[in-house]
mmCIF file of C-alpha atoms in Angstrom:
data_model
loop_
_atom_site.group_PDB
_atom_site.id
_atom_site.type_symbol
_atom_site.label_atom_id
_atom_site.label_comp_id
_atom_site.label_asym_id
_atom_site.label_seq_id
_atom_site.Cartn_x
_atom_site.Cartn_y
_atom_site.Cartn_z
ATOM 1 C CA UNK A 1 56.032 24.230 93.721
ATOM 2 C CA UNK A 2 53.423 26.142 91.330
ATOM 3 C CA UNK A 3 51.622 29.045 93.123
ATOM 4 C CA UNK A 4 49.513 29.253 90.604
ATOM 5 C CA UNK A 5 45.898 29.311 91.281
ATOM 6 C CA UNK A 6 42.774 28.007 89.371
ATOM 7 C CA UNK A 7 40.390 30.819 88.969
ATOM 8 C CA UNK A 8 37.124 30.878 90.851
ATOM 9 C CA UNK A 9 34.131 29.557 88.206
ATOM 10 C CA UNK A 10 31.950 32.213 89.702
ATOM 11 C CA UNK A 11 34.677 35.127 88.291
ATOM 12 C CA UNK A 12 33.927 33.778 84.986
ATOM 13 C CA UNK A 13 30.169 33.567 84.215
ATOM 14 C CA UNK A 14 30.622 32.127 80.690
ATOM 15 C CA UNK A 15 30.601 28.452 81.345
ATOM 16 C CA UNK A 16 30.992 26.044 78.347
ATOM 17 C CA UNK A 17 29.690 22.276 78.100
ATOM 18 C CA UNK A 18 33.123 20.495 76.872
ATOM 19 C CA UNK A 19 33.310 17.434 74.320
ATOM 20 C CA UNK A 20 36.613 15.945 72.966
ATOM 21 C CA UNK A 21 36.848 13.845 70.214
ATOM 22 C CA UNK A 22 39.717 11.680 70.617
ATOM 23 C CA UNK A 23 40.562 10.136 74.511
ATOM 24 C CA UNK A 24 44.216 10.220 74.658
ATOM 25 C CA UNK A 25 46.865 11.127 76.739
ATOM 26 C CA UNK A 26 45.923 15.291 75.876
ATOM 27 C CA UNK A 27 42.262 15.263 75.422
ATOM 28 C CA UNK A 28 40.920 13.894 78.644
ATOM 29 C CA UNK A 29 43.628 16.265 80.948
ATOM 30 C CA UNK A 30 42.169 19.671 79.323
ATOM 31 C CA UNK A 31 39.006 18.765 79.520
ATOM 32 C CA UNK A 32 39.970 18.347 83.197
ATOM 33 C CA UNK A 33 41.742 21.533 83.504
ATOM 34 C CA UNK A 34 38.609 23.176 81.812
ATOM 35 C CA UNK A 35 36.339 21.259 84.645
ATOM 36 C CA UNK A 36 38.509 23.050 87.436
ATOM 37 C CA UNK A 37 38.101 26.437 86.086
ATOM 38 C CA UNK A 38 34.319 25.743 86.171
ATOM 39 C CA UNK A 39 33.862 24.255 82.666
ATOM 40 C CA UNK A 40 31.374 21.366 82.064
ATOM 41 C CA UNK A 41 32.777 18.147 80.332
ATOM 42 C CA UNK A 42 29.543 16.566 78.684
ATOM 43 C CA UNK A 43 30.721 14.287 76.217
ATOM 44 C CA UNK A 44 33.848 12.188 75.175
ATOM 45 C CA UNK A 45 35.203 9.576 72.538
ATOM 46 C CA UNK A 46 37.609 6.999 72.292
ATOM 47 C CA UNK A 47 38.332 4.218 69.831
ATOM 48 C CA UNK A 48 40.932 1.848 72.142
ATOM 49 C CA UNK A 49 40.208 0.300 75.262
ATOM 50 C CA UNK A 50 42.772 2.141 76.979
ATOM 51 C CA UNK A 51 41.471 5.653 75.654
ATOM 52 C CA UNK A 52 38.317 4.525 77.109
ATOM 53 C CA UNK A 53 39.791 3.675 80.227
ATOM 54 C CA UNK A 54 41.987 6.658 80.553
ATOM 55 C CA UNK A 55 38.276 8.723 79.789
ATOM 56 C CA UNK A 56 36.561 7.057 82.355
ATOM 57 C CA UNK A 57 39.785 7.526 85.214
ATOM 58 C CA UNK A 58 40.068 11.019 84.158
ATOM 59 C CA UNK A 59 36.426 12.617 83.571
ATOM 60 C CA UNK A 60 34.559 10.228 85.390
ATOM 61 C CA UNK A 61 30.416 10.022 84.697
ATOM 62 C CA UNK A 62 30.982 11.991 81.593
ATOM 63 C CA UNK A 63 29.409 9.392 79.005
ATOM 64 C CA UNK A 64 31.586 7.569 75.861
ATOM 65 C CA UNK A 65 29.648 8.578 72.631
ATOM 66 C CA UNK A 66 30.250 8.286 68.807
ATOM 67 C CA UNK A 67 32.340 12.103 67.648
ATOM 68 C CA UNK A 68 29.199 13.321 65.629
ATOM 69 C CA UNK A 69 27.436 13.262 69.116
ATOM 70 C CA UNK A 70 30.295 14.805 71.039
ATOM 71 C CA UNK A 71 29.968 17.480 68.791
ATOM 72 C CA UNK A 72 26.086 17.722 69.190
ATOM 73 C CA UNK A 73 26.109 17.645 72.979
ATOM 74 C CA UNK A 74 29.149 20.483 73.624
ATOM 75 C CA UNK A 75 29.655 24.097 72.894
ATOM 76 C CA UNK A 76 33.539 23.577 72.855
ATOM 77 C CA UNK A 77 34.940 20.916 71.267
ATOM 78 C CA UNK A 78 38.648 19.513 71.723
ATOM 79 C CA UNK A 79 39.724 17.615 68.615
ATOM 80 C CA UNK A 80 42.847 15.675 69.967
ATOM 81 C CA UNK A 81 43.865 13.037 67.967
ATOM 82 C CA UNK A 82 47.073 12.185 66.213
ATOM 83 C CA UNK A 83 48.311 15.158 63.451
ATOM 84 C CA UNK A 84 47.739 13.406 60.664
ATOM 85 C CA UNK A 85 44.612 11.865 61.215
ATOM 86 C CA UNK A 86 43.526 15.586 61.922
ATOM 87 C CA UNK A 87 42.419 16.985 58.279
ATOM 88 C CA UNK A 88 40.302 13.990 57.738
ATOM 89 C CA UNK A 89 38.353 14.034 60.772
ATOM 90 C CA UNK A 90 37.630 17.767 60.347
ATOM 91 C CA UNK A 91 36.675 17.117 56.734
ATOM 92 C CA UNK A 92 34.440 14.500 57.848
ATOM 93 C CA UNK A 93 32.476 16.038 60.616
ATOM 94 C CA UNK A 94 31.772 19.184 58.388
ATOM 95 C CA UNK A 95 30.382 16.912 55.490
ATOM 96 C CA UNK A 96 28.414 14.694 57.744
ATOM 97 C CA UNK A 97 26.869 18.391 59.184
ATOM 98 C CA UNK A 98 28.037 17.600 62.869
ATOM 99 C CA UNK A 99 29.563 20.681 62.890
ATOM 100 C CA UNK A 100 26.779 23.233 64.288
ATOM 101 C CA UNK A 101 27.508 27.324 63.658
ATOM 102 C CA UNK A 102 29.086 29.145 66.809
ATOM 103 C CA UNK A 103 30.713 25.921 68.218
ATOM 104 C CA UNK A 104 34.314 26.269 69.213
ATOM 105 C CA UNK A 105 36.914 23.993 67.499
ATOM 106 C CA UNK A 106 39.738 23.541 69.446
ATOM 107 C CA UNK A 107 42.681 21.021 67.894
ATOM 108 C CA UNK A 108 45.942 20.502 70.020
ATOM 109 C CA UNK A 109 48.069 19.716 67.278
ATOM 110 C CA UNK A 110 51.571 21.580 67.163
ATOM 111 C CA UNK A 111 51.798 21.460 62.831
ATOM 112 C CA UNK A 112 48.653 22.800 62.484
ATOM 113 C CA UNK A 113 47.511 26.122 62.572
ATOM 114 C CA UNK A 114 43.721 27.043 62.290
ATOM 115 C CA UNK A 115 43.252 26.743 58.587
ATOM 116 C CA UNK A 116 42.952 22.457 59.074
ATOM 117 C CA UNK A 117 40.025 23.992 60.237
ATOM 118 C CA UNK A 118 39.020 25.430 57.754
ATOM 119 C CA UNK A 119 35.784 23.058 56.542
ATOM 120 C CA UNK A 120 34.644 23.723 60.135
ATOM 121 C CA UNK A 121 34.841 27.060 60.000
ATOM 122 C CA UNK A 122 32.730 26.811 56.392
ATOM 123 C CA UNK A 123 30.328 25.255 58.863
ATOM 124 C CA UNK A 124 29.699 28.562 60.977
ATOM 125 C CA UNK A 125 32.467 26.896 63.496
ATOM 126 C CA UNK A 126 34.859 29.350 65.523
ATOM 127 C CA UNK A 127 38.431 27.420 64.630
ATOM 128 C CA UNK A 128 41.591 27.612 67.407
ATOM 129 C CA UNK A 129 44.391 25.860 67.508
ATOM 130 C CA UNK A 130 45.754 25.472 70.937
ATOM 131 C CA UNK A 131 48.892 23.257 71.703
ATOM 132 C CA UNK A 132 50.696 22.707 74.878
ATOM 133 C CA UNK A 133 54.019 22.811 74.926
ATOM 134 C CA UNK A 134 53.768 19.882 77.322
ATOM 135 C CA UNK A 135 54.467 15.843 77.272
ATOM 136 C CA UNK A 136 51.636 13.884 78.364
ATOM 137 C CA UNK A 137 51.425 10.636 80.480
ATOM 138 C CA UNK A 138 47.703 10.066 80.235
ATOM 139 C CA UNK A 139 46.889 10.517 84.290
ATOM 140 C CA UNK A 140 45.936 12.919 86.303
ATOM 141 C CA UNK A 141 49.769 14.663 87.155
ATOM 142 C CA UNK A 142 49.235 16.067 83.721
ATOM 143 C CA UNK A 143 46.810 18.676 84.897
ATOM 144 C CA UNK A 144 49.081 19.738 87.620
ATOM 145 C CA UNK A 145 51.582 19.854 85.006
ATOM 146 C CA UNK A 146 49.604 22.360 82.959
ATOM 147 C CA UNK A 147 50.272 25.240 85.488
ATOM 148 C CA UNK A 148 52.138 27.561 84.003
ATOM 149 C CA UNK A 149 52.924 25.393 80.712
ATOM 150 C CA UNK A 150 52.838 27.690 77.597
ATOM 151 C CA UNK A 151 50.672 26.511 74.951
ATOM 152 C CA UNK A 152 51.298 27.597 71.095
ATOM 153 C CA UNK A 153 47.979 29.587 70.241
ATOM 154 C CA UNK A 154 46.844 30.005 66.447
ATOM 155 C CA UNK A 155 43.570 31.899 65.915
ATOM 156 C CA UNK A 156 41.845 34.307 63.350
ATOM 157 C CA UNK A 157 42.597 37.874 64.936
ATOM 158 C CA UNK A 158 39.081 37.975 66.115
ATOM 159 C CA UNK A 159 39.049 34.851 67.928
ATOM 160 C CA UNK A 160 42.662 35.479 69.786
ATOM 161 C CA UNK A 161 41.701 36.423 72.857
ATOM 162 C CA UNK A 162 38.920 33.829 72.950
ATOM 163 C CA UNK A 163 41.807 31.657 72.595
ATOM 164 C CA UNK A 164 44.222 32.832 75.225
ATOM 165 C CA UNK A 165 41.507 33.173 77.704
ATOM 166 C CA UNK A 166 40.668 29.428 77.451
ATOM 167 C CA UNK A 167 44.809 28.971 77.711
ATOM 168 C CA UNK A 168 44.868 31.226 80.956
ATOM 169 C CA UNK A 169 41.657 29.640 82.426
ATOM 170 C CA UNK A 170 43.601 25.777 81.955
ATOM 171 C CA UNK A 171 46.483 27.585 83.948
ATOM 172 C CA UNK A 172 48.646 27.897 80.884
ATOM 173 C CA UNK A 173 50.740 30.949 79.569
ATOM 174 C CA UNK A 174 49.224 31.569 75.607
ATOM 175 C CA UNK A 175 52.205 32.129 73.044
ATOM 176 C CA UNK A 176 51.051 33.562 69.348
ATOM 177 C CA UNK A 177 52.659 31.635 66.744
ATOM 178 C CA UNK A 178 51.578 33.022 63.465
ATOM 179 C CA UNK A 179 49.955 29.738 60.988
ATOM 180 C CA UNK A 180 52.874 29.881 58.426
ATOM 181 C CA UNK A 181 55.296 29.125 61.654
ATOM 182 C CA UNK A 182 53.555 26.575 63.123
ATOM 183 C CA UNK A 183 55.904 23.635 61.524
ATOM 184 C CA UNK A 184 58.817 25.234 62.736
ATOM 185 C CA UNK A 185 57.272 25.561 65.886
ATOM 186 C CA UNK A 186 56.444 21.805 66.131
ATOM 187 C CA UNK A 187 59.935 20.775 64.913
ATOM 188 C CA UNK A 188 61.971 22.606 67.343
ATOM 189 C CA UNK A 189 59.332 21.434 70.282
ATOM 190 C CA UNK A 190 60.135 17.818 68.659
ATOM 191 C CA UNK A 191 63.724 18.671 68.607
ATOM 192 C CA UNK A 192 64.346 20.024 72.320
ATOM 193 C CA UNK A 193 61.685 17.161 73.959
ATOM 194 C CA UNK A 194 61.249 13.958 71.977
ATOM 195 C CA UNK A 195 64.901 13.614 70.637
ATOM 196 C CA UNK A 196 65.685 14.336 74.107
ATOM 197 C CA UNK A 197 63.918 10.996 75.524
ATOM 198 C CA UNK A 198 65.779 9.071 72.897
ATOM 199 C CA UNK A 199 69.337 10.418 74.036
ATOM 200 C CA UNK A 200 68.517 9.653 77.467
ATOM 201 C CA UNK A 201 66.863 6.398 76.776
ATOM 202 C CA UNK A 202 70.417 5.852 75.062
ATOM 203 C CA UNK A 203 72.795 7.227 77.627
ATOM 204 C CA UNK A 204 71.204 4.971 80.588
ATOM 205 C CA UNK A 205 71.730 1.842 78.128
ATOM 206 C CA UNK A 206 75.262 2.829 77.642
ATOM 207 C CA UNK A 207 75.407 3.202 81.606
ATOM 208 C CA UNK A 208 74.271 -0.020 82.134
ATOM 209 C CA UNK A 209 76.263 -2.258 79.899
ATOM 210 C CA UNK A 210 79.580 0.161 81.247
ATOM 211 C CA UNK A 211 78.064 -1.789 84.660
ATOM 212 C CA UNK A 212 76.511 1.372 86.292
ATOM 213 C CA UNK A 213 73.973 -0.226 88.436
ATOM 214 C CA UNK A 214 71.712 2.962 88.522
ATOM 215 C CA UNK A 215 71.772 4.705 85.427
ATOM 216 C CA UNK A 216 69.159 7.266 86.115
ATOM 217 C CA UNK A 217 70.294 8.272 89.710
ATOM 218 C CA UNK A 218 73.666 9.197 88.072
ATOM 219 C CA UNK A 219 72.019 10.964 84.891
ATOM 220 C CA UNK A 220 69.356 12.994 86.740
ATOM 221 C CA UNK A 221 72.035 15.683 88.385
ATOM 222 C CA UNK A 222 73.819 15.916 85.648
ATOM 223 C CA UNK A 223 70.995 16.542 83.047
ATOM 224 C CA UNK A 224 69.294 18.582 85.456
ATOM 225 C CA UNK A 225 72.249 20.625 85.552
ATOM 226 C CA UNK A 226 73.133 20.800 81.796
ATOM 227 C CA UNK A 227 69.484 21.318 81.162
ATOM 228 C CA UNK A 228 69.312 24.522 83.542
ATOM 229 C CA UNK A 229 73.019 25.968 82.339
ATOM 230 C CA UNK A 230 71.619 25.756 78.457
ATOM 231 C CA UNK A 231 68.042 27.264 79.226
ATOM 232 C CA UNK A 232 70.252 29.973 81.223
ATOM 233 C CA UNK A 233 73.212 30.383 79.352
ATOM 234 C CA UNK A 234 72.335 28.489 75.543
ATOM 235 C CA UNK A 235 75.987 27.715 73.555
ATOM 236 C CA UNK A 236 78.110 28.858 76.778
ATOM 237 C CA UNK A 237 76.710 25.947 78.653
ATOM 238 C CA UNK A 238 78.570 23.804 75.983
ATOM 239 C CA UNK A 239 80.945 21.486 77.879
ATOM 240 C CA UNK A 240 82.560 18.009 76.963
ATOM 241 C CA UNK A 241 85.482 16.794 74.725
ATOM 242 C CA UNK A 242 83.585 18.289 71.579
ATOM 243 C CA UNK A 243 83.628 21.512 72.694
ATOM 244 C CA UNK A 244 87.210 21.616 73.878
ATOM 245 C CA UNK A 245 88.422 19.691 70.568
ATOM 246 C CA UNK A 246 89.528 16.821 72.422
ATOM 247 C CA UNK A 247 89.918 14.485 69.217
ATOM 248 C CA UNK A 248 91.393 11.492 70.844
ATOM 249 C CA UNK A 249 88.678 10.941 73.275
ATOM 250 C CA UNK A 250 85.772 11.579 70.365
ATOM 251 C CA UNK A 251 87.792 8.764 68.856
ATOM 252 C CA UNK A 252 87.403 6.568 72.223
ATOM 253 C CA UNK A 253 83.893 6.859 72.057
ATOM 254 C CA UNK A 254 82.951 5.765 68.524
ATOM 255 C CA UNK A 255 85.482 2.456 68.627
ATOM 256 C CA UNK A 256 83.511 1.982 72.021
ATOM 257 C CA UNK A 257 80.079 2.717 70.572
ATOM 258 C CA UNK A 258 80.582 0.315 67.462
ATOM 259 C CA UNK A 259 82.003 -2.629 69.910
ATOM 260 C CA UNK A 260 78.792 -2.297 72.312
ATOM 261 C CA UNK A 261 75.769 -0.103 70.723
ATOM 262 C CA UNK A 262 76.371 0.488 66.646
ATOM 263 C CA UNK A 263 72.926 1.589 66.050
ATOM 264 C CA UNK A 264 73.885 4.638 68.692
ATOM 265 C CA UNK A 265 77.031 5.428 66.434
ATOM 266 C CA UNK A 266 74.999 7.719 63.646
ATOM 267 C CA UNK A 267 73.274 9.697 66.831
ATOM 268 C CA UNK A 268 76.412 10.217 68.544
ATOM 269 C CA UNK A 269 78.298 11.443 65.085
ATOM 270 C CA UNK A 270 75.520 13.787 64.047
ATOM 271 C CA UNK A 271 75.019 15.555 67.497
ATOM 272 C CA UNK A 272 79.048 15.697 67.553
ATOM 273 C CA UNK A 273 79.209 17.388 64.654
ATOM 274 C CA UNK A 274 76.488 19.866 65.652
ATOM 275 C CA UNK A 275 77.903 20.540 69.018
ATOM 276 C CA UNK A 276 81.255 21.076 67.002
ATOM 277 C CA UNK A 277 79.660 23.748 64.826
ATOM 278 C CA UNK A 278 77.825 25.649 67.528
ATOM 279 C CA UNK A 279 80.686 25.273 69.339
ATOM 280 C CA UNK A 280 83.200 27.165 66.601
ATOM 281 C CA UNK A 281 80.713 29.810 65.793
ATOM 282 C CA UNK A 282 81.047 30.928 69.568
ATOM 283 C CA UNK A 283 84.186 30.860 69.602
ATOM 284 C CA UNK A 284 84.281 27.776 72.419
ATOM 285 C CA UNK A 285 86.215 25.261 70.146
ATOM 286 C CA UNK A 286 89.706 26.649 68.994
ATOM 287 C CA UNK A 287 90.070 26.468 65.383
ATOM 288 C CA UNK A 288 93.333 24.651 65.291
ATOM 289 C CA UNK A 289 91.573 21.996 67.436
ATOM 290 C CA UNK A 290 88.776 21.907 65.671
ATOM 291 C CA UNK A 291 90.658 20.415 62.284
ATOM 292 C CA UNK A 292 91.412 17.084 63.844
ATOM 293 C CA UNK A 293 88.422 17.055 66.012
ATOM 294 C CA UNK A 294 86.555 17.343 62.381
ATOM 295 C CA UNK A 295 88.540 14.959 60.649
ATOM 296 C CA UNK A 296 87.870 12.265 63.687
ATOM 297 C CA UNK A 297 83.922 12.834 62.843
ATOM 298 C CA UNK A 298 84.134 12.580 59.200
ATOM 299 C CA UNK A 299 86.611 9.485 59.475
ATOM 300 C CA UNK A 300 84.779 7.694 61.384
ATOM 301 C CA UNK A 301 81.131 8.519 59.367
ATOM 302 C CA UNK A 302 82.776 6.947 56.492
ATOM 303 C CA UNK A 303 83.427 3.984 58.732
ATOM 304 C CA UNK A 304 87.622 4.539 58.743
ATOM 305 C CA UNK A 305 89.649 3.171 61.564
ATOM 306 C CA UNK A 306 89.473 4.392 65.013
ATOM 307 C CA UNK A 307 90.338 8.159 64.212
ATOM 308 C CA UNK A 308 93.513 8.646 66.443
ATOM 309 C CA UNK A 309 95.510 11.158 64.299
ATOM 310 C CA UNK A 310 95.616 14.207 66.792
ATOM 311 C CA UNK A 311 95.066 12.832 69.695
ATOM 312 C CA UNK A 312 96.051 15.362 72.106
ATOM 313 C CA UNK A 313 96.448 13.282 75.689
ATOM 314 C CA UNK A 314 93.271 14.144 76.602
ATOM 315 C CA UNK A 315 91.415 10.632 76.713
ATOM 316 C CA UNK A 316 90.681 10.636 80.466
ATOM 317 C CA UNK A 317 89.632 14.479 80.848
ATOM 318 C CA UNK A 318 86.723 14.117 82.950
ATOM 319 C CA UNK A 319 85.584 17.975 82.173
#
């Protein structure tokens, strides 16, 4: 359980009216967070009923406007909306003059850094990019959640601690990640947490045609486990036939995958091959297993037969 602790409003005199442009699953929860540490939300705005209904579960009594008036009721404005749709909206609201000098621009998108901003900040805005290193669900557990969550915090020098004192006040931990980094910031985020869903997702399907009645009871030790070795140990927590070049049993599973779930063939190849590689350059996979073990992978990419040759008697190694 957290201990962390919201800080008392009355510690912090400089209390901000809140706006956020965009209602959905990130917006609404900061602005949230932001009430508890004594901030005031004023203003929201969503396009989809279920934005609007997520607003109105999540900052209730705080009125649905247009963006231009979000923007003309609040000192601090979240901009949470998709990435991509991101430069346009800022671009729009600084033509339009929404944008009023002094007004903080906050966007929560992991790609960008503060220069999307940058029209705003042509506007007399003060531009931060905050991001939460965080999945959403769109209720209110995702406050909770932000206790002690690291966010990835982009701001001009003079605006940083600005920035990480907003971060601290929504119970978060503030990371600098310089703007030229911020891609590579978002892709290993996307990496380690979204691809992550999908291999699960995958695994439990697997579980169920192989007749496992509850796929996620018998997953959620086991990834809890492997997820706690990797984030303590990284490549030594590296387990499974890969990693001990068991080439006969890689084998098993492709014939198996293509028979029940082809479209999870290319997933299971590709991680293979990276586990296989990590696994080598730490010295986990011996070499002269690792030749067959290889050749299995890049037999069976090109669609060859079921892989066999060095099969090493290993097929029912639980390890």
């Amino acid at each position: 359980m957290s201990t962390f602790q919201q800080p008392d409003p009355s510690d912090r005199p400089a209390r901000l009216t809140v706006g956020v442009v965009g209602a959905g699953r990130v917006g609404p929860a900061l602005a949230a967070s932001l009430q508890l540490a004594g901030h005031r939300p004023v203003a929201v705005s969503g396009v989809s009923d279920a934005s609007r209904r997520r607003a109105e579960a999540m900052l209730p009594d705080v009125p649905l406007v247009p963006p231009a008036e979000v923007l003309q009721r609040a000192e601090l404005v979240l901009l949470t909306v998709p990435d991509d749709a991101l430069p346009g909206l800022v671009a729009g609201l600084a033509e339009t003059g929404a944008v009023r000098p002094g007004q903080l621009l906050v966007h929560t998108s992991g790609r960008y850094g503060a220069k999307v901003l940058d029209p705003a900040l042509r506007a007399g805005a003060l531009p931060l990019a905050l991001h939460p290193a965080m999945t959403f669900t769109g209720t209110p557990v995702d406050v909770q959640r932000l206790a002690g969550c690291s966010f990835g915090v982009t701001a001009p020098e003079e605006l940083r601690l600005a920035a990480e004192a907003l971060v601290i006040e929504m119970g978060g931990e503030p990371e600098w990640i310089f703007e030229e980094n911020r891609p590579l910031y978002h892709a290993a985020l996307a990496l380690g947490a979204n691809h992550l869903v999908t291999l699960v997702a995958q695994a439990m399907e697997l579980l169920r045609t192989a007749g496992v009645e509850a796929p996620d009871r018998m997953l959620g030790p086991l990834l809890g486990a492997a997820l706690d070795n990797a984030l303590r140990s990284g490549d030594a927590a590296l387990t499974g036939p890969v990693a001990r070049g068991d080439a006969g049993t890689v084998a098993a599973h492709v014939t198996e995958l293509r028979r029940h779930a082809p479209q999870a063939v290319d997933g299971y190849l590709a991680m293979a091959r990276a586990t296989a590689d990590r696994a080598l350059a730490h010295g986990l996979l011996k070499p002269e297993l690792a030749e067959d073990l290889l050749g299995v992978l890049a037999n069976s990419a090109d669609g060859g037969g079921n892989g066999t040759s060095g099969t090493n008697g290993t097929e029912g190694n639980p390890r």
